[in-house]
XYZ file of C-alpha atoms in Angstrom:
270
model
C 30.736 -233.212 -213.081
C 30.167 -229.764 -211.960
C 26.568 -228.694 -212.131
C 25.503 -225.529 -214.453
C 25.872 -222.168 -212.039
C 21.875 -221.043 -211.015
C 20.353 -218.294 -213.664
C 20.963 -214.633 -212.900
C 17.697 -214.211 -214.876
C 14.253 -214.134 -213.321
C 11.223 -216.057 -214.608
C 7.995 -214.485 -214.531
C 5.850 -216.952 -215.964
C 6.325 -220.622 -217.004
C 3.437 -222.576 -218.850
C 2.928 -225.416 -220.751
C 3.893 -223.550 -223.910
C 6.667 -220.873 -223.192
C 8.830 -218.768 -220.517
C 8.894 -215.677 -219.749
C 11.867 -214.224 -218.648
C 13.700 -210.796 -217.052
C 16.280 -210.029 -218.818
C 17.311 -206.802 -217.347
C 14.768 -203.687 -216.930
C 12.323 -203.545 -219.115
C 13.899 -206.246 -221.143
C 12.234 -209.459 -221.620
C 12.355 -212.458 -223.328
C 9.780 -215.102 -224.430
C 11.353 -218.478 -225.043
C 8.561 -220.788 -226.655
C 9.058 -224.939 -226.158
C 8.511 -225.558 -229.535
C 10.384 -225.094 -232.954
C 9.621 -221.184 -232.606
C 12.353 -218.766 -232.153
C 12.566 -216.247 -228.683
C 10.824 -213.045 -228.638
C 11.868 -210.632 -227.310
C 10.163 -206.791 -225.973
C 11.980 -204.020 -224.976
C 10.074 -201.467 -222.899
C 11.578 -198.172 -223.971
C 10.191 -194.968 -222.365
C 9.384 -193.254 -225.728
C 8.135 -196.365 -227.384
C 7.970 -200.148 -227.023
C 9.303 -202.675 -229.770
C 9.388 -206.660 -229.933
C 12.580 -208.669 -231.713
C 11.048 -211.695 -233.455
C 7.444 -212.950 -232.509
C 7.761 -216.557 -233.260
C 5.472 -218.896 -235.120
C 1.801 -218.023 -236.471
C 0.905 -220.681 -234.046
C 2.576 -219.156 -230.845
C 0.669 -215.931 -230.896
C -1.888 -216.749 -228.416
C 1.181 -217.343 -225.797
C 2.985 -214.526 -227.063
C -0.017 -212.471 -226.102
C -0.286 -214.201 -222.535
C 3.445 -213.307 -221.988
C 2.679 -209.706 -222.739
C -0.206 -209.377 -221.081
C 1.465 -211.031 -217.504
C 3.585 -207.391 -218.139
C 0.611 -205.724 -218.655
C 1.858 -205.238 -222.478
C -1.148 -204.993 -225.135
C -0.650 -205.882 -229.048
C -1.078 -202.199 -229.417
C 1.334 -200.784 -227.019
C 4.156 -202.154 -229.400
C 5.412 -199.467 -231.720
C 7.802 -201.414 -233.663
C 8.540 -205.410 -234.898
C 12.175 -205.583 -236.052
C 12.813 -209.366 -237.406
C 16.887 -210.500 -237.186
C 15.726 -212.209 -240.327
C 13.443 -214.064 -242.831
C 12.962 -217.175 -241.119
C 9.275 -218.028 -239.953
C 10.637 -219.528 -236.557
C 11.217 -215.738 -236.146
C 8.758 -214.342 -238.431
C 5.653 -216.076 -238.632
C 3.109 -214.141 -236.321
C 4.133 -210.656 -237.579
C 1.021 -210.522 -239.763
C -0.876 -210.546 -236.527
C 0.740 -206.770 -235.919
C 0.149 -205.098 -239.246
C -1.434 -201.749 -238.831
C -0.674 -201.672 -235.456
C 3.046 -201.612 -235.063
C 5.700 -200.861 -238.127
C 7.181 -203.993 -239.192
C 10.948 -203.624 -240.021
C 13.680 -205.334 -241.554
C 16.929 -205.499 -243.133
C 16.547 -204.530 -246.546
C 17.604 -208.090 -248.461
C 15.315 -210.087 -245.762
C 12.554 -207.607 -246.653
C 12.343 -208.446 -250.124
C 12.336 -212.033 -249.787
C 10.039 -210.932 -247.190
C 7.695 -209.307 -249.284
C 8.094 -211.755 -252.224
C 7.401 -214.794 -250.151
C 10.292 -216.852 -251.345
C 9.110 -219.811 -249.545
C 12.532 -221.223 -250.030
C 14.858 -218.370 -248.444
C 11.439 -218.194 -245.721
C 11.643 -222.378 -244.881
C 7.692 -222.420 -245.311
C 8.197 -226.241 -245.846
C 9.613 -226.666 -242.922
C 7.518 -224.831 -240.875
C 4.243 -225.199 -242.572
C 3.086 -222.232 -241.330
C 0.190 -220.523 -243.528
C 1.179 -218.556 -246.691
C -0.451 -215.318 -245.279
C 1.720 -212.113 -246.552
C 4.417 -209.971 -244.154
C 4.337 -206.476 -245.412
C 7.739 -204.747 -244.198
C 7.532 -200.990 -243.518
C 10.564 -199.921 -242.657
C 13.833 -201.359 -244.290
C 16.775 -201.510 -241.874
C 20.624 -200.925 -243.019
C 23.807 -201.125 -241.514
C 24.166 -198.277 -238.942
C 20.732 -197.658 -238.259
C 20.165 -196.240 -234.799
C 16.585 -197.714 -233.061
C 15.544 -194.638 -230.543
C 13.526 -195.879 -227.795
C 14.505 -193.356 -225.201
C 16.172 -195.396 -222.555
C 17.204 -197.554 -224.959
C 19.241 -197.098 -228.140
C 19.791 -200.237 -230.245
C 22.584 -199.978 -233.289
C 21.625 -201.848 -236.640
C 24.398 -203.946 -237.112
C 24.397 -206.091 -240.720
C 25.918 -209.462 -239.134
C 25.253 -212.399 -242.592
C 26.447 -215.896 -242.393
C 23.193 -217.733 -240.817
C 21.551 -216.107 -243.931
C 22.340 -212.736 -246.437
C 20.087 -210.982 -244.486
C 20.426 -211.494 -240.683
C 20.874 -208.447 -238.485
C 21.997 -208.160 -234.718
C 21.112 -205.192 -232.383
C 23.371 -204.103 -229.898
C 22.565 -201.665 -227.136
C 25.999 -200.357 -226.216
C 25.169 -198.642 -222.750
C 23.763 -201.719 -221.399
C 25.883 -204.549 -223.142
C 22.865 -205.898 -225.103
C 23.424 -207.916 -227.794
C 20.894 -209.316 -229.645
C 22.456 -211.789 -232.007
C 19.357 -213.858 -233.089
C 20.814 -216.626 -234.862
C 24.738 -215.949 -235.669
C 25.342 -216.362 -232.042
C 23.317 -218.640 -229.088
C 24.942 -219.906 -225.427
C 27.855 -222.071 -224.994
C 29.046 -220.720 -228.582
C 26.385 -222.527 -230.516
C 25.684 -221.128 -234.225
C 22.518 -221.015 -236.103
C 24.037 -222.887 -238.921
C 24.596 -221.883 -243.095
C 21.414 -222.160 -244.569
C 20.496 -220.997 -248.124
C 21.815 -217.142 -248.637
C 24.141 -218.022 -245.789
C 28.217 -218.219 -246.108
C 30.616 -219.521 -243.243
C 33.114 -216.787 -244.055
C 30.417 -213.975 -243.479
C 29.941 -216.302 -240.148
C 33.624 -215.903 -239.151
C 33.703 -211.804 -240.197
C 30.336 -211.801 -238.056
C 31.147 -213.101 -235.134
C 34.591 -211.573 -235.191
C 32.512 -208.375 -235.493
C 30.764 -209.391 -232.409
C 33.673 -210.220 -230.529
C 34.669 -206.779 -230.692
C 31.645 -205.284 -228.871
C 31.715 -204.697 -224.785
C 28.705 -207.355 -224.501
C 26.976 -208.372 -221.125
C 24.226 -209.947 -221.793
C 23.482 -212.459 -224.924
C 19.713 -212.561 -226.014
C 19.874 -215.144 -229.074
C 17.408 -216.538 -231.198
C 17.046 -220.161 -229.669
C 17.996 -220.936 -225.800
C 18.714 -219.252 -222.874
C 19.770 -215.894 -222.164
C 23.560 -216.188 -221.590
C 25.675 -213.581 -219.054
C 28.710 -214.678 -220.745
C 28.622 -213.441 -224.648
C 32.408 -213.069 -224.728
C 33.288 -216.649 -223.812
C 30.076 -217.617 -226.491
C 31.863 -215.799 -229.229
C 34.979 -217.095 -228.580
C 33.701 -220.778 -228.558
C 31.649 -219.765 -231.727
C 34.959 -218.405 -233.458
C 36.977 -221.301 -232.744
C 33.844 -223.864 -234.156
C 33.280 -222.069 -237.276
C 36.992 -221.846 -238.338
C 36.773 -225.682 -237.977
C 33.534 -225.565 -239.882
C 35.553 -223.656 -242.459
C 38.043 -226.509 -242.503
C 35.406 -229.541 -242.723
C 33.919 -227.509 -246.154
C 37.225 -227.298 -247.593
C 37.098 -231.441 -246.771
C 34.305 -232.407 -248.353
C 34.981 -230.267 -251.475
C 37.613 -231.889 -251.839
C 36.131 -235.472 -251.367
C 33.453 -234.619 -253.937
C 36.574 -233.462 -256.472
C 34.539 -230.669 -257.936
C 37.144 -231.292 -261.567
C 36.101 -234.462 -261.752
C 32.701 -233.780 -261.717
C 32.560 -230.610 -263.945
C 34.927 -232.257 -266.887
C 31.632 -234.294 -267.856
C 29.364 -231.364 -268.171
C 31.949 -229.558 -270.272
C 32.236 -232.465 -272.328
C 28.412 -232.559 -272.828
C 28.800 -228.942 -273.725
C 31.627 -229.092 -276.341
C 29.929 -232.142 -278.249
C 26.497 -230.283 -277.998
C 28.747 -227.365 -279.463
C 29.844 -229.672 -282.544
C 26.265 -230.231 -282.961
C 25.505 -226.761 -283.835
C 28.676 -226.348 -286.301
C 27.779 -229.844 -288.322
């Protein structure tokens, strides 16, 4: 068995709790070891923004990470979140009135409604402390950072809402969750749909990539070969839905309920 080529990427600092890694100039990702999702800063040379922050929980290390970069909480103009998960979510509270917080706009209003459901509070019983979004992202938004220019793209399938940001000059994709190494995808949940996966990633294949800086896992040099890997799994994903509809025989289920309804009908005309 062949082992796994040595990382192009540089670690800066590894503790008990995350890693902090290089991820090209200025670029920089901090991978937690628990259930929280990567952060991510970008150091532009007009202003300074994070993708995702992780876990209430994870902000002390967060701040570590930032600080080994000599980055303070108030050097960081902007938060964008990829989406309304509190893996990626949960410390943004921590940055409110010091750094817009910004979002896609369907994320943003589960967001700012705290649907604990679409939000998977449950799951990460994180505390039920409010996430004001100031800025609501669309589909072709540009993020200016000087050096750095990152494209809104709309990219739904892990969930309605979840955005990617691609810096086309430097082939950096940030997929969050609709795309992680080897080909790996973040899964349906909720709001999600596998054919929005497939149109998403098909979307992504498109793009002159170098560089893959995903929600969950390493940073990959190889996003061409991930998306192709994630293409191919999804379309069989696609196939094992269509499987187990068909196992459950949706008819046969829904003829009861329509029987309830027509003698529940009869009811009201007796």
């Amino acid at each position: 068995m062949s082992e796994r080529r040595p990382s192009p990427f540089k670690t800066l600092l590894d503790s008990e709790m995350c890693t902090l890694i290089e991820a090209a100039k200025d670029v920089y990702q901090v991978r937690f070891k628990n259930r929280a999702a990567n952060a991510y800063l970008v150091r532009g040379s007009s202003r300074t923004i994070m993708i995702d922050v992780g876990l209430s929980s994870n902000y002390p290390h967060l701040l570590t990470s930032l600080d080994h970069i000599g980055v303070k909480p108030d050097d960081i103009d902007m938060v964008v979140l990829s989406h309304e998960h509190l893996d990626h979510i949960g410390a943004a509270y921590h940055f409110h009135g010091r750094a817009f917080i910004a979002a896609h706009r369907l994320a943003a209003n589960k967001i700012m409604l705290r649907d604990d459901f679409s939000m998977l509070r449950k799951m990460f019983n994180e505390p039920n402390v409010p996430i004001n979004i100031d800025l609501w992202l669309e589909e072709g938004n540009l993020i200016d950072l000087g050096n750095f220019r990152l494209n809104v793209m709309h990219t739904p399938g892990h969930t309605s809402a979840c955005i990617t940001l691609f810096e086309q000059d430097k082939g950096l994709l940030f997929a969050s969750d609709t795309l992680m190494p080897g080909g790996v995808m973040g899964g349906v949940f909720g709001s999600g749909s596998i054919a929005d996966y497939i149109q998403s990633l098909e979307r992504l294949k498109g793009l002159d990539s170098k560089i893959l800086l995903s929600g969950h896992g390493r940073l990959s040099d190889t996003p061409q070969e991930d998306v192709r890997i994630a293409i191919q799994r999804s379309h069989g994903l696609l196939s094992d839905t269509a499987q187990l509809f068909d196992a459950l025989d949706a008819r046969a289920n829904f003829e009861p309920i329509m029987q309830s309804v027509r003698d529940l009908n009869k009811l009201d005309d007796s």
